[in-house]
PDB file of C-alpha atoms in Angstrom:
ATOM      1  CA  UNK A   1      18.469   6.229  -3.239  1.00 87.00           C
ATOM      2  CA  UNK A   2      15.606   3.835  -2.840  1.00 97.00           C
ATOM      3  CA  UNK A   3      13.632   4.430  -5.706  1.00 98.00           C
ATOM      4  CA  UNK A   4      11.892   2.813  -8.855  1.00 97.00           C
ATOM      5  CA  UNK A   5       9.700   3.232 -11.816  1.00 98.00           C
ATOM      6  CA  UNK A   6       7.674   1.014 -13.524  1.00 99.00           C
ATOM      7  CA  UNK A   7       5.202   1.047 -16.291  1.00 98.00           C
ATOM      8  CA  UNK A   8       2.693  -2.157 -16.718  1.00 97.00           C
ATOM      9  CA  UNK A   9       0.663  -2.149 -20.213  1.00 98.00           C
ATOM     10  CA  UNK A  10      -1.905  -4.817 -20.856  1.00 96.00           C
ATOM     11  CA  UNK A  11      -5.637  -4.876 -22.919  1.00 96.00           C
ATOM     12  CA  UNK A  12      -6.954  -3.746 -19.869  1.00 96.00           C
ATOM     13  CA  UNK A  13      -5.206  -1.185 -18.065  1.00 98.00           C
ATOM     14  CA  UNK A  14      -1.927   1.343 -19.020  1.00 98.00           C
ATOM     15  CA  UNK A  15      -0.128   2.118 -15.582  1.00 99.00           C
ATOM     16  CA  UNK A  16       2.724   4.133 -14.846  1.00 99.00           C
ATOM     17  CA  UNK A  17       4.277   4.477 -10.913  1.00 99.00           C
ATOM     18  CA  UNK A  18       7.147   5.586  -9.302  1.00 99.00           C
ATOM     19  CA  UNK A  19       8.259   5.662  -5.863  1.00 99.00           C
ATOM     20  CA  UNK A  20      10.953   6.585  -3.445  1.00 99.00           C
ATOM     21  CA  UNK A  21      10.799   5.571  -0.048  1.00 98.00           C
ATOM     22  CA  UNK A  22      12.905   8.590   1.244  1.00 97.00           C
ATOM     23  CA  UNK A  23      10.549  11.198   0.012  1.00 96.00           C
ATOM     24  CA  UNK A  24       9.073  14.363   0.716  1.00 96.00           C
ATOM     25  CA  UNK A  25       5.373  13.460  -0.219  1.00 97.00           C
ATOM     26  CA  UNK A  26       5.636  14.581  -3.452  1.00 98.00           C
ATOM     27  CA  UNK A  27       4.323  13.396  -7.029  1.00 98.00           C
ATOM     28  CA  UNK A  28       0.925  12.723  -9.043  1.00 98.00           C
ATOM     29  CA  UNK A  29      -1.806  11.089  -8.423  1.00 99.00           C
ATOM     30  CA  UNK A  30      -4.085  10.501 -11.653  1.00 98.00           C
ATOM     31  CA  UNK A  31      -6.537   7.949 -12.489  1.00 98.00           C
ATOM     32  CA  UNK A  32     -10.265   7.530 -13.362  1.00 98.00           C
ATOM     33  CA  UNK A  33     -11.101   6.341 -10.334  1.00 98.00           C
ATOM     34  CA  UNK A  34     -11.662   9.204  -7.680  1.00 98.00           C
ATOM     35  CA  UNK A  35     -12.518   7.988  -4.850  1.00 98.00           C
ATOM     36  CA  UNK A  36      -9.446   5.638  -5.037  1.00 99.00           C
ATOM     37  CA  UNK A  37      -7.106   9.084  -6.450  1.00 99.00           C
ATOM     38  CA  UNK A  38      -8.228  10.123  -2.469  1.00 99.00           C
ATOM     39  CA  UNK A  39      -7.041   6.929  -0.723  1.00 99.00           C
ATOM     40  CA  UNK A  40      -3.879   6.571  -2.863  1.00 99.00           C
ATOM     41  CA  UNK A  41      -3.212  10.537  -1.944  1.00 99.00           C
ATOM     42  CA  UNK A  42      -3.334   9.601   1.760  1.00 99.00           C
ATOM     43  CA  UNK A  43      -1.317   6.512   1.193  1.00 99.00           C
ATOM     44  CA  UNK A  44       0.943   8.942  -0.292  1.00 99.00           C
ATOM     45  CA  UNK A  45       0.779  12.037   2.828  1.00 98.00           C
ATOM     46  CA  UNK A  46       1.173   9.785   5.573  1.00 99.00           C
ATOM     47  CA  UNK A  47       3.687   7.508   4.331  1.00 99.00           C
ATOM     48  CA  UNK A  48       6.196  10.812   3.527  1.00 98.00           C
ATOM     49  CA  UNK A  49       7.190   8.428   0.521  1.00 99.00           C
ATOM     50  CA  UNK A  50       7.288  10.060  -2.889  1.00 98.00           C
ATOM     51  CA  UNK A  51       4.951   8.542  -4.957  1.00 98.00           C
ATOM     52  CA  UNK A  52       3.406   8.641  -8.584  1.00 99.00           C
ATOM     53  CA  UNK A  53       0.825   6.359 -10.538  1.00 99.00           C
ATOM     54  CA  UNK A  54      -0.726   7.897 -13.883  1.00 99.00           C
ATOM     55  CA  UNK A  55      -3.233   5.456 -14.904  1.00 98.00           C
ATOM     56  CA  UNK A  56      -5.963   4.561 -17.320  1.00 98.00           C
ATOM     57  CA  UNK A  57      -8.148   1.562 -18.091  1.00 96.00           C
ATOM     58  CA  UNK A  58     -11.135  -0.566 -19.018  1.00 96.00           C
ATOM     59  CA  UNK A  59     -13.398   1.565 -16.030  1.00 94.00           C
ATOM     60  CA  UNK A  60     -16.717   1.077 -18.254  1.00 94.00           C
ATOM     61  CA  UNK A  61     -16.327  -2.384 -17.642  1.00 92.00           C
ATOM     62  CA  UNK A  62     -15.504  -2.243 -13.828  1.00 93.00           C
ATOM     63  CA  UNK A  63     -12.894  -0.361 -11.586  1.00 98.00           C
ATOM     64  CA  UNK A  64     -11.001  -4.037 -10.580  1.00 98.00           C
ATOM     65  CA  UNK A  65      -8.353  -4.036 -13.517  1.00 98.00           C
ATOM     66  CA  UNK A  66      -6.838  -0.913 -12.322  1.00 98.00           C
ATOM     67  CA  UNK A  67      -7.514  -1.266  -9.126  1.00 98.00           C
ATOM     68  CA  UNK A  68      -5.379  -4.669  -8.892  1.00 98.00           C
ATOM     69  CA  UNK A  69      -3.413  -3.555 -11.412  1.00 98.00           C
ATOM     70  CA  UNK A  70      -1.737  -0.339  -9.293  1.00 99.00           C
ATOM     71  CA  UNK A  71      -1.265  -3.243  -6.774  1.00 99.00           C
ATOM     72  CA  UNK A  72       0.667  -5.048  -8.595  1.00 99.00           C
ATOM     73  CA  UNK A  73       3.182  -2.710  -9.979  1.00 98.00           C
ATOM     74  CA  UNK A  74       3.416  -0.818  -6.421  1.00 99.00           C
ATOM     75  CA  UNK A  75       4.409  -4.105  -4.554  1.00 99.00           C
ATOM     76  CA  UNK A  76       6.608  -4.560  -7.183  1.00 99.00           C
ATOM     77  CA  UNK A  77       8.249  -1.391  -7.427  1.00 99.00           C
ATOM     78  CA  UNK A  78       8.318  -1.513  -3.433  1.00 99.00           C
ATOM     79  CA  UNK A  79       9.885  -4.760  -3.275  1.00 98.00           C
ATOM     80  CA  UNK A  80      12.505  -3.496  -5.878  1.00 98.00           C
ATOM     81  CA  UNK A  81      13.005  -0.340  -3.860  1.00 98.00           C
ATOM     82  CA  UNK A  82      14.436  -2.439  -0.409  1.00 96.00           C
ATOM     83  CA  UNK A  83      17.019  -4.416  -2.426  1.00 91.00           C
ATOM     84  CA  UNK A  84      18.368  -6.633   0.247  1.00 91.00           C
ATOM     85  CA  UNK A  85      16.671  -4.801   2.819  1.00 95.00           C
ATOM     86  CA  UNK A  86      20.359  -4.076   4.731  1.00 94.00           C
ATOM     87  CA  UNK A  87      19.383  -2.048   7.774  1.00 96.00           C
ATOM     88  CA  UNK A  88      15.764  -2.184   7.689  1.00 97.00           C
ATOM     89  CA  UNK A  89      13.860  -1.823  10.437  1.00 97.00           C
ATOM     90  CA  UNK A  90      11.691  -4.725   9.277  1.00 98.00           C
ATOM     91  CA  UNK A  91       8.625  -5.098  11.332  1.00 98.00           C
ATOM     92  CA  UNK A  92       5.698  -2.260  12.481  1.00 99.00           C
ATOM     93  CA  UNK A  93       2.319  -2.099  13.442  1.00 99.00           C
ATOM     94  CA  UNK A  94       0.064   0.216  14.293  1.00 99.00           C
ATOM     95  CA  UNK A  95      -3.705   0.804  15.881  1.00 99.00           C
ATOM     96  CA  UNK A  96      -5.094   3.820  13.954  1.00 99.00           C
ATOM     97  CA  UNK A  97      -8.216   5.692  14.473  1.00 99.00           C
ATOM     98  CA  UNK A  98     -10.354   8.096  11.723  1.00 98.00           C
ATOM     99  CA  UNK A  99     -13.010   9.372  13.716  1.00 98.00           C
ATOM    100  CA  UNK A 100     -15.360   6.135  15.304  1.00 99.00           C
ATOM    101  CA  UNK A 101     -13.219   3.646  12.943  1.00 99.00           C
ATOM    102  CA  UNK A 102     -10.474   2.365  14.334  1.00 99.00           C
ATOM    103  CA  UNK A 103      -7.898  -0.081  12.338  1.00 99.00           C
ATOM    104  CA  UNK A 104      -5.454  -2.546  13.462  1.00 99.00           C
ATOM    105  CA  UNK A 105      -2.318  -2.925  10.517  1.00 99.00           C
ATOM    106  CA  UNK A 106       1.010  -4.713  10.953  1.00 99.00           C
ATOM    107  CA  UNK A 107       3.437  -5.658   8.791  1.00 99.00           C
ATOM    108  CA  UNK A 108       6.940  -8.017   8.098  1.00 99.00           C
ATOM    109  CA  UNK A 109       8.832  -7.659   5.199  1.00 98.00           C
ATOM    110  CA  UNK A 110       9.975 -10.672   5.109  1.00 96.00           C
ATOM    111  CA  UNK A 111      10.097 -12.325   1.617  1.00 96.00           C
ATOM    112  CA  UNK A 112       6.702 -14.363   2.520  1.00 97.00           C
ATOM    113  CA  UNK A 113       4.003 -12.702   0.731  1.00 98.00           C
ATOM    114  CA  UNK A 114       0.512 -13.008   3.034  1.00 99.00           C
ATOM    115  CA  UNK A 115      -2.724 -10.747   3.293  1.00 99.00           C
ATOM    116  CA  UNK A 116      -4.916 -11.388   6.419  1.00 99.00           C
ATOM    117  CA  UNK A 117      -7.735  -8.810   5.974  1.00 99.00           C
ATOM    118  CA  UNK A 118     -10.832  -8.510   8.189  1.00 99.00           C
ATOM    119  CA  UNK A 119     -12.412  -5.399   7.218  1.00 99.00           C
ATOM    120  CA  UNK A 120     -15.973  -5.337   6.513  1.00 98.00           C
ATOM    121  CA  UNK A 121     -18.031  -1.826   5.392  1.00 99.00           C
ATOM    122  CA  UNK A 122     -20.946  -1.115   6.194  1.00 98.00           C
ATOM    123  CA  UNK A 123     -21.787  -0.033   2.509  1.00 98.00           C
ATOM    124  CA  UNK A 124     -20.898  -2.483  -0.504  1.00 98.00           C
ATOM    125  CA  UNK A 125     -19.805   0.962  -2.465  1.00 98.00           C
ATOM    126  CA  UNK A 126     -18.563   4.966  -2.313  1.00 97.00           C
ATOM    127  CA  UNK A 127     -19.661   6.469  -5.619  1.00 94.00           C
ATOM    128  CA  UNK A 128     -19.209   3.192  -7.483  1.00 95.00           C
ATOM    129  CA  UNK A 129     -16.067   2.067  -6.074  1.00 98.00           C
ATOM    130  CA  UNK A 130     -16.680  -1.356  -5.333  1.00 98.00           C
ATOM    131  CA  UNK A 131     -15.144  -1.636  -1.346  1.00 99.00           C
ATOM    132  CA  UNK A 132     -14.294  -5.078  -2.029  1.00 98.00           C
ATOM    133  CA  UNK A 133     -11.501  -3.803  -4.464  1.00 99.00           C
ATOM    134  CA  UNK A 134      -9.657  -2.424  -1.228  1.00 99.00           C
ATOM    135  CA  UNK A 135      -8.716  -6.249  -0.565  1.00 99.00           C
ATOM    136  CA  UNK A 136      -8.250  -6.693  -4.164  1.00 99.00           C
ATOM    137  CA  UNK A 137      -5.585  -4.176  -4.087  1.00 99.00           C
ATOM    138  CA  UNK A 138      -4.136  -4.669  -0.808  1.00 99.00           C
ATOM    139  CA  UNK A 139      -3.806  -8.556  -2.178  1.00 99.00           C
ATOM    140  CA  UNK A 140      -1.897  -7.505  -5.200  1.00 99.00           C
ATOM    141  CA  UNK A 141       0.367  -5.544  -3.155  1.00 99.00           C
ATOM    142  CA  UNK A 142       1.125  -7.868  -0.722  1.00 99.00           C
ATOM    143  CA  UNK A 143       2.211 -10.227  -3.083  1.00 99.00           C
ATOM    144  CA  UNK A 144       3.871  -8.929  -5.248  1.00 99.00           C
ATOM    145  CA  UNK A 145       6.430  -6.383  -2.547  1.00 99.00           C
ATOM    146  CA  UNK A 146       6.463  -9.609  -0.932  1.00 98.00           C
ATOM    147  CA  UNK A 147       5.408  -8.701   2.672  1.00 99.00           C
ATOM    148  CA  UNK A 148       3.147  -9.985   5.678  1.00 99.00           C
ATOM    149  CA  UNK A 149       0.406  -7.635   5.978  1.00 99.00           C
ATOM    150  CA  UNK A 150      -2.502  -7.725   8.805  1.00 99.00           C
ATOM    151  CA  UNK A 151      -5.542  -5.463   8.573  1.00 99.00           C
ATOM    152  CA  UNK A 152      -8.372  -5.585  10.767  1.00 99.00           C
ATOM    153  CA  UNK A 153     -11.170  -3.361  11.875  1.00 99.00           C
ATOM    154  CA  UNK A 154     -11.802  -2.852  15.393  1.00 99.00           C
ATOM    155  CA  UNK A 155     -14.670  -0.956  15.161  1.00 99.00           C
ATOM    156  CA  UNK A 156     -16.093   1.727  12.498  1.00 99.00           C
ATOM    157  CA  UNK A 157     -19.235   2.599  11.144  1.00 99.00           C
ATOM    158  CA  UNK A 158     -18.668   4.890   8.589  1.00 99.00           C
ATOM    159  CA  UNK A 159     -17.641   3.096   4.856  1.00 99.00           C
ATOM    160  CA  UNK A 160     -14.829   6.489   3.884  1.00 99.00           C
ATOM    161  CA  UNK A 161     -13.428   6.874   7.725  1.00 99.00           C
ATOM    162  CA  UNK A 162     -12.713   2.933   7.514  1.00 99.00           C
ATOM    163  CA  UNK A 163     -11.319   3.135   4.318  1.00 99.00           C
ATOM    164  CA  UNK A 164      -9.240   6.103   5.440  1.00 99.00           C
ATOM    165  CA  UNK A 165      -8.045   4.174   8.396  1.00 99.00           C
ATOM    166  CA  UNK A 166      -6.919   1.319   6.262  1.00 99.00           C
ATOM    167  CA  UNK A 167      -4.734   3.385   4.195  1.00 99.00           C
ATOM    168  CA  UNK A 168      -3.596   5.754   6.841  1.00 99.00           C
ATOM    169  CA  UNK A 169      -2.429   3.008   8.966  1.00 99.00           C
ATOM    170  CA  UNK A 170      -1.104   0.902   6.096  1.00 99.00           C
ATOM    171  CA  UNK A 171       0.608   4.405   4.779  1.00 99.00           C
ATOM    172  CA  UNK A 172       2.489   4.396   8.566  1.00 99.00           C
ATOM    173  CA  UNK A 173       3.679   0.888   9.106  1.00 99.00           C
ATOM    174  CA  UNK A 174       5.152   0.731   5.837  1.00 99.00           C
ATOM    175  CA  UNK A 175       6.701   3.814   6.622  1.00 99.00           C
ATOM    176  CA  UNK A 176       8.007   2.507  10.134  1.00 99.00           C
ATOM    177  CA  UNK A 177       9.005  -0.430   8.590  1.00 99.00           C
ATOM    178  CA  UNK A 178      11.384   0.610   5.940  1.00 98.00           C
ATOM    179  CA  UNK A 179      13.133   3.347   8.183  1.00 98.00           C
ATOM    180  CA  UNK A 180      16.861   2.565   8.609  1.00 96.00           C
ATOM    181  CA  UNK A 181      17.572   0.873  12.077  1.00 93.00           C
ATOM    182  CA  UNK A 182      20.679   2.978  12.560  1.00 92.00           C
ATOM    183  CA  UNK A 183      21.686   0.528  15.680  1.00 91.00           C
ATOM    184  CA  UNK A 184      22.232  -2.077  12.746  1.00 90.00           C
ATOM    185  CA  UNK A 185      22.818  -0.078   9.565  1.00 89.00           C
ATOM    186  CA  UNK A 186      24.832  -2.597   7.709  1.00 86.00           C
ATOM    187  CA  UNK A 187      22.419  -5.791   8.746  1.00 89.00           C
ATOM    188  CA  UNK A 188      19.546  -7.476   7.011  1.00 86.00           C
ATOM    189  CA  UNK A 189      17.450  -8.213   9.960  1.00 88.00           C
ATOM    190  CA  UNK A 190      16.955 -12.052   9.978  1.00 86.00           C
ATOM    191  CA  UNK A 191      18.774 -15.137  11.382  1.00 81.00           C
ATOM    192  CA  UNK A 192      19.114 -16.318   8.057  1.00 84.00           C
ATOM    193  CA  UNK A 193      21.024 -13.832   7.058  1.00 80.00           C
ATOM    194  CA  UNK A 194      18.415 -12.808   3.952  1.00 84.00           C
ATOM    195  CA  UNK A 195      15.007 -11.896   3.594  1.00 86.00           C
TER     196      UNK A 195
END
């Protein structure tokens, strides 16, 4: 089974998440922050994974702390899910339309943490969620499941479809990625022989 849980407590933010990769699209999705309870539930539906974050936090100050935060703990708790990554398929991308948005997302999991992200809304917010967090989070992730991650927009006009895009598509190569190359079950998929 490739799964984890993971709880991260600090002044700012109290978040528990749990994931397993070969899911059914099943769990919770709870935190103060609605529109980002909507992207996280699509994250959720069209990566199949099963998936769970109950979290609360400083939101009168801002929505970044918990934003980031769920980042964090989901790179982590992806990263911990892979183990050595034996029989991974390793790399996908994708070019995923929502509508008159379309998104560009690929992805290595290759040890080498990297965001490139060139995504730019045409609105600075959707009911107070800053879209600049997206990044934030995406950053955190990134990081911390230690992958190479590409976003980009190729076109879009409409703040929620490119937001949807982003996590749709991010939701699918992810998924692509972590699917079991059956052709080389027992392999980590690198020359060096680790990733």
């Amino acid at each position: 089974m490739r799964n984890c849980e993971l709880m991260r407590k600090t002044k700012e933010t109290d978040v528990y998440l749990a994931l397993e990769l070969d899911g059914k699209k099943s769990g919770e999705i709870n935190t103060p922050v609605g529109f980002f309870n909507h992207m996280l539930e699509l994250f959720r539906n069209h990566s199949g994974f099963d998936f769970t974050v109950i979290a609360s936090g400083d939101v009168e100050v801002d929505f970044h702390h918990i934003t980031e935060d769920i980042g964090i703990l989901l790179g982590q708790a992806f990263n911990n899910c892979l183990k050595d990554k034996k029989g991974i398929t390793r790399y996908a991308s994708i070019t995923l339309p929502m509508d008159e948005s379309l998104v560009l997302a690929s992805v290595d999991i290759s040890g080498r943490p990297y965001l490139a992200y060139d995504v730019e809304y045409p609105t600075p917010a959707i009911n107070n969620f800053d879209m600049q967090l997206i990044e934030e989070f995406l950053y955190a992730f990134a990081s911390n499941a230690k992958i190479t991650l590409h976003i980009k927009k190729l076109s879009g006009t409409n703040s929620h479809h490119i937001a949807e895009a982003v996590f749709k598509s991010l939701a699918y190569v992810l998924k692509k990625a972590v699917s079991i190359d059956k052709n080389n079950i027992d392999d980590i998929p690198s020359t060096k022989g680790v990733l």
